[in-house]
Short mmCIF file of C-alpha atoms in Angstrom, two decimals:
data_model
loop_
_atom_site.label_atom_id
_atom_site.label_comp_id
_atom_site.label_asym_id
_atom_site.label_seq_id
_atom_site.Cartn_x
_atom_site.Cartn_y
_atom_site.Cartn_z
CA ASP A 2 -15.05 -15.46 -68.95
CA ALA A 3 -11.68 -16.43 -67.41
CA ASP A 4 -10.10 -17.36 -70.75
CA ALA A 5 -10.98 -14.00 -72.30
CA ALA A 6 -9.58 -12.14 -69.27
CA SER A 7 -6.38 -14.17 -69.41
CA GLU A 8 -6.04 -13.52 -73.14
CA GLY A 9 -6.68 -9.79 -72.56
CA ARG A 10 -3.90 -9.62 -69.93
CA GLU A 11 -1.54 -11.43 -72.30
CA VAL A 12 -2.27 -8.97 -75.14
CA PHE A 13 -1.84 -6.02 -72.74
CA HIS A 14 1.59 -7.28 -71.66
CA GLU A 15 2.66 -7.70 -75.31
CA VAL A 16 1.55 -4.14 -76.12
CA GLU A 17 3.28 -2.84 -72.98
CA ARG A 18 6.49 -4.68 -73.96
CA PHE A 19 6.32 -3.26 -77.49
CA PHE A 20 5.98 0.34 -76.28
CA GLU A 21 8.62 0.16 -73.53
CA ALA A 22 11.34 0.63 -76.16
CA TYR A 23 9.60 3.62 -77.71
CA ASP A 24 9.08 5.21 -74.29
CA TYR A 25 12.78 4.71 -73.45
CA PHE A 26 13.78 6.16 -76.83
CA VAL A 27 11.62 9.26 -76.34
CA ARG A 28 13.11 9.90 -72.88
CA ASN A 29 16.77 9.13 -73.74
CA ALA A 30 17.18 9.62 -77.52
CA ARG A 31 18.88 6.21 -77.63
CA PRO A 32 17.58 2.74 -78.40
CA PHE A 33 16.37 0.38 -75.72
CA VAL A 34 19.00 -2.40 -75.53
CA GLU A 35 17.78 -5.94 -75.11
CA LEU A 36 20.17 -8.90 -74.84
CA LYS A 37 19.39 -12.43 -75.93
CA SER A 38 21.94 -15.14 -75.47
CA ALA A 39 21.92 -18.90 -75.51
CA VAL A 40 23.77 -20.58 -72.65
CA SER A 41 24.29 -24.34 -72.37
CA GLU A 42 23.29 -26.26 -69.23
CA ASP A 43 26.93 -26.21 -68.12
CA GLY A 44 27.20 -22.43 -68.54
CA TYR A 45 28.88 -22.06 -71.94
CA MET A 46 27.89 -19.59 -74.67
CA GLY A 47 30.07 -21.10 -77.38
CA ALA A 48 33.15 -23.18 -78.01
CA VAL A 49 36.75 -22.23 -78.67
CA GLY A 50 39.10 -24.48 -80.60
CA ARG A 51 42.86 -24.52 -81.11
CA GLY A 52 44.43 -21.12 -81.62
CA CYS A 53 41.47 -19.41 -79.89
CA VAL A 54 39.25 -19.97 -82.95
CA HIS A 55 35.55 -19.61 -82.10
CA LEU A 56 33.53 -22.66 -83.09
CA PRO A 57 29.79 -22.78 -83.77
CA ILE A 58 27.75 -24.69 -81.23
CA ALA A 59 24.02 -25.40 -81.41
CA ILE A 60 22.52 -24.68 -77.99
CA THR A 61 18.88 -23.91 -78.81
CA GLY A 62 16.16 -25.89 -80.55
CA GLU A 63 13.48 -24.94 -83.07
CA ALA A 64 11.05 -23.39 -80.56
CA ALA A 65 13.74 -21.13 -79.09
CA ASN A 66 14.90 -20.17 -82.57
CA CYS A 67 11.34 -19.17 -83.53
CA TRP A 68 11.07 -17.08 -80.35
CA ASN A 69 14.41 -15.44 -81.22
CA HIS A 70 13.06 -14.52 -84.65
CA GLU A 71 9.94 -13.03 -83.03
CA LEU A 72 12.23 -10.83 -80.91
CA ARG A 73 14.16 -9.83 -84.02
CA ALA A 74 10.91 -8.91 -85.79
CA MET A 75 10.06 -6.56 -82.86
CA SER A 76 13.46 -4.87 -83.08
CA ASP A 77 14.65 -2.03 -85.28
CA ALA A 78 18.16 -3.50 -85.33
CA VAL A 79 19.95 -6.68 -84.26
CA LEU A 80 23.64 -6.67 -83.30
CA VAL A 81 26.38 -9.29 -83.05
CA GLY A 82 30.06 -8.97 -82.25
CA ALA A 83 33.02 -10.17 -84.28
CA GLY A 84 33.35 -13.49 -82.43
CA THR A 85 29.74 -14.52 -83.04
CA LEU A 86 29.88 -13.25 -86.60
CA LEU A 87 32.99 -15.27 -87.48
CA ALA A 88 31.99 -18.43 -85.57
CA ASP A 89 28.29 -18.68 -86.47
CA ASN A 90 28.06 -16.68 -89.72
CA PRO A 91 24.49 -15.58 -88.86
CA ARG A 92 22.06 -14.01 -91.34
CA LEU A 93 20.42 -11.84 -88.64
CA ASP A 94 17.12 -11.87 -90.46
CA VAL A 95 13.56 -12.94 -89.69
CA ARG A 96 12.75 -16.09 -91.60
CA LEU A 97 11.08 -18.44 -89.09
CA VAL A 98 8.13 -16.16 -88.29
CA PRO A 99 6.26 -13.40 -90.14
CA GLY A 100 7.75 -9.95 -89.64
CA ASN A 101 10.13 -7.31 -90.89
CA ASN A 102 13.87 -7.83 -91.01
CA PRO A 103 15.78 -5.53 -88.64
CA VAL A 104 18.83 -3.54 -89.65
CA LYS A 105 21.89 -5.74 -89.17
CA VAL A 106 24.56 -4.23 -86.90
CA VAL A 107 28.06 -5.59 -86.39
CA TRP A 108 30.32 -4.57 -83.48
CA VAL A 109 34.00 -5.03 -84.43
CA PRO A 110 35.96 -2.38 -82.54
CA HIS A 111 39.53 -3.48 -83.34
CA ARG A 112 39.30 -5.84 -86.30
CA GLU A 113 39.61 -4.93 -89.96
CA PHE A 114 37.72 -7.31 -92.23
CA SER A 115 39.49 -8.78 -95.23
CA VAL A 116 37.82 -8.98 -98.64
CA GLU A 117 37.78 -12.80 -98.30
CA GLU A 118 35.99 -12.63 -94.93
CA VAL A 119 33.41 -10.17 -96.20
CA SER A 120 32.58 -12.28 -99.26
CA GLY A 121 31.88 -15.32 -97.08
CA LEU A 122 29.77 -13.69 -94.35
CA ASN A 123 25.97 -13.94 -94.62
CA VAL A 124 25.35 -10.71 -92.72
CA PHE A 125 26.68 -8.66 -95.63
CA ALA A 126 24.40 -10.26 -98.23
CA GLY A 127 21.47 -8.09 -99.21
CA GLY A 128 22.72 -4.84 -97.67
CA ASN A 129 21.00 -3.08 -94.75
CA CYS A 130 24.05 -3.52 -92.51
CA ILE A 131 25.98 -1.07 -90.33
CA VAL A 132 29.42 -1.93 -88.94
CA TYR A 133 30.75 -0.03 -85.90
CA SER A 134 34.51 -0.15 -85.53
CA CYS A 135 37.49 1.87 -84.29
CA VAL A 136 39.39 1.06 -87.47
CA GLU A 137 38.64 1.80 -91.12
CA GLN A 138 36.89 -1.00 -93.02
CA PRO A 139 37.96 -0.65 -96.68
CA ALA A 140 36.75 -4.18 -97.56
CA LEU A 141 33.17 -3.07 -96.80
CA LYS A 142 33.11 -0.22 -99.31
CA GLY A 143 29.90 -0.54 -101.34
CA ILE A 144 28.76 -3.53 -99.24
CA ALA A 145 27.91 -2.13 -95.80
CA GLU A 146 28.04 1.19 -94.01
CA ALA A 147 31.11 1.43 -91.77
CA VAL A 148 31.02 3.92 -88.90
CA VAL A 149 34.38 4.64 -87.27
CA LEU A 150 34.12 5.30 -83.53
CA LYS A 151 36.74 7.24 -81.59
CA GLY A 152 37.91 6.24 -78.12
CA GLU A 153 39.30 3.32 -76.14
CA ASP A 154 36.80 2.76 -73.33
CA PHE A 155 34.10 0.18 -74.17
CA ALA A 156 31.29 2.05 -72.41
CA ALA A 157 32.07 5.32 -74.22
CA LEU A 158 32.29 3.56 -77.60
CA TRP A 159 29.03 1.69 -76.95
CA LYS A 160 27.23 4.89 -75.94
CA SER A 161 28.54 6.59 -79.07
CA MET A 162 27.12 3.75 -81.18
CA LEU A 163 23.77 3.96 -79.36
CA GLY A 164 23.72 7.72 -79.97
CA ASP A 165 24.24 7.14 -83.69
CA LEU A 166 21.49 4.50 -83.81
CA GLY A 167 19.20 6.88 -81.90
CA GLN A 168 19.84 9.60 -84.48
CA ARG A 169 18.77 7.09 -87.11
CA GLY A 170 15.44 6.70 -85.23
CA MET A 171 16.01 3.17 -83.94
CA HIS A 172 14.00 2.47 -80.79
CA ARG A 173 14.88 -1.14 -79.96
CA LEU A 174 18.27 -2.81 -80.40
CA MET A 175 18.44 -6.56 -79.88
CA VAL A 176 21.94 -7.77 -79.06
CA GLU A 177 22.89 -11.41 -79.60
CA PRO A 178 26.32 -11.39 -77.92
CA GLY A 179 28.96 -14.02 -77.58
CA ALA A 180 30.67 -14.50 -74.21
CA LYS A 181 33.18 -11.64 -74.54
CA LEU A 182 30.70 -9.01 -75.73
CA ALA A 183 28.15 -10.11 -73.12
CA GLU A 184 30.77 -9.72 -70.39
CA LEU A 185 31.67 -6.20 -71.57
CA ILE A 186 28.02 -5.14 -71.78
CA PHE A 187 27.12 -6.51 -68.34
CA GLU A 188 30.24 -5.09 -66.67
CA SER A 189 29.60 -1.62 -68.08
CA GLY A 190 25.83 -1.64 -67.45
CA CYS A 191 25.14 -0.77 -71.10
CA TRP A 192 21.83 -2.59 -71.40
CA ASN A 193 18.23 -2.24 -70.27
#
């Protein structure tokens, strides 16, 4: 039956997609990095207001948001940068589909969070969050794990973070970057 064959191929591709991250992890001892970003029809990933303040902008609809949550449910961890975190205040959980919540990861290489910022950010509610930074994060004490990275070069810092996540046994890292982080990742080739 053609429908059964089509359904079988679809299931096979889903299984293959699921195991590609594990295979990569076994060969490289680092997580498979997958990027998901929303881009408007005119090529924007977000909005910037006066004083270079990042503003939230709704680009995707309900179906795309559900698909995003399915990708999160397949991932061991989901990462955002400081710009996305401060503009969108995401929860980084899985709530629109059944599945496990990934570990929340925040990339803030040169920003120290204030106590006021931390108290208002959804990502820090409920624990299970790792923050990678080049500066100490005293406001996160008892709220999230802060890992201080050494170095200046983005690619070296990123690889150091991936090495740490690999040591924690994370196979798949989903990155939901803003424009700046996406540019850095693409320029350095630090994605799969």
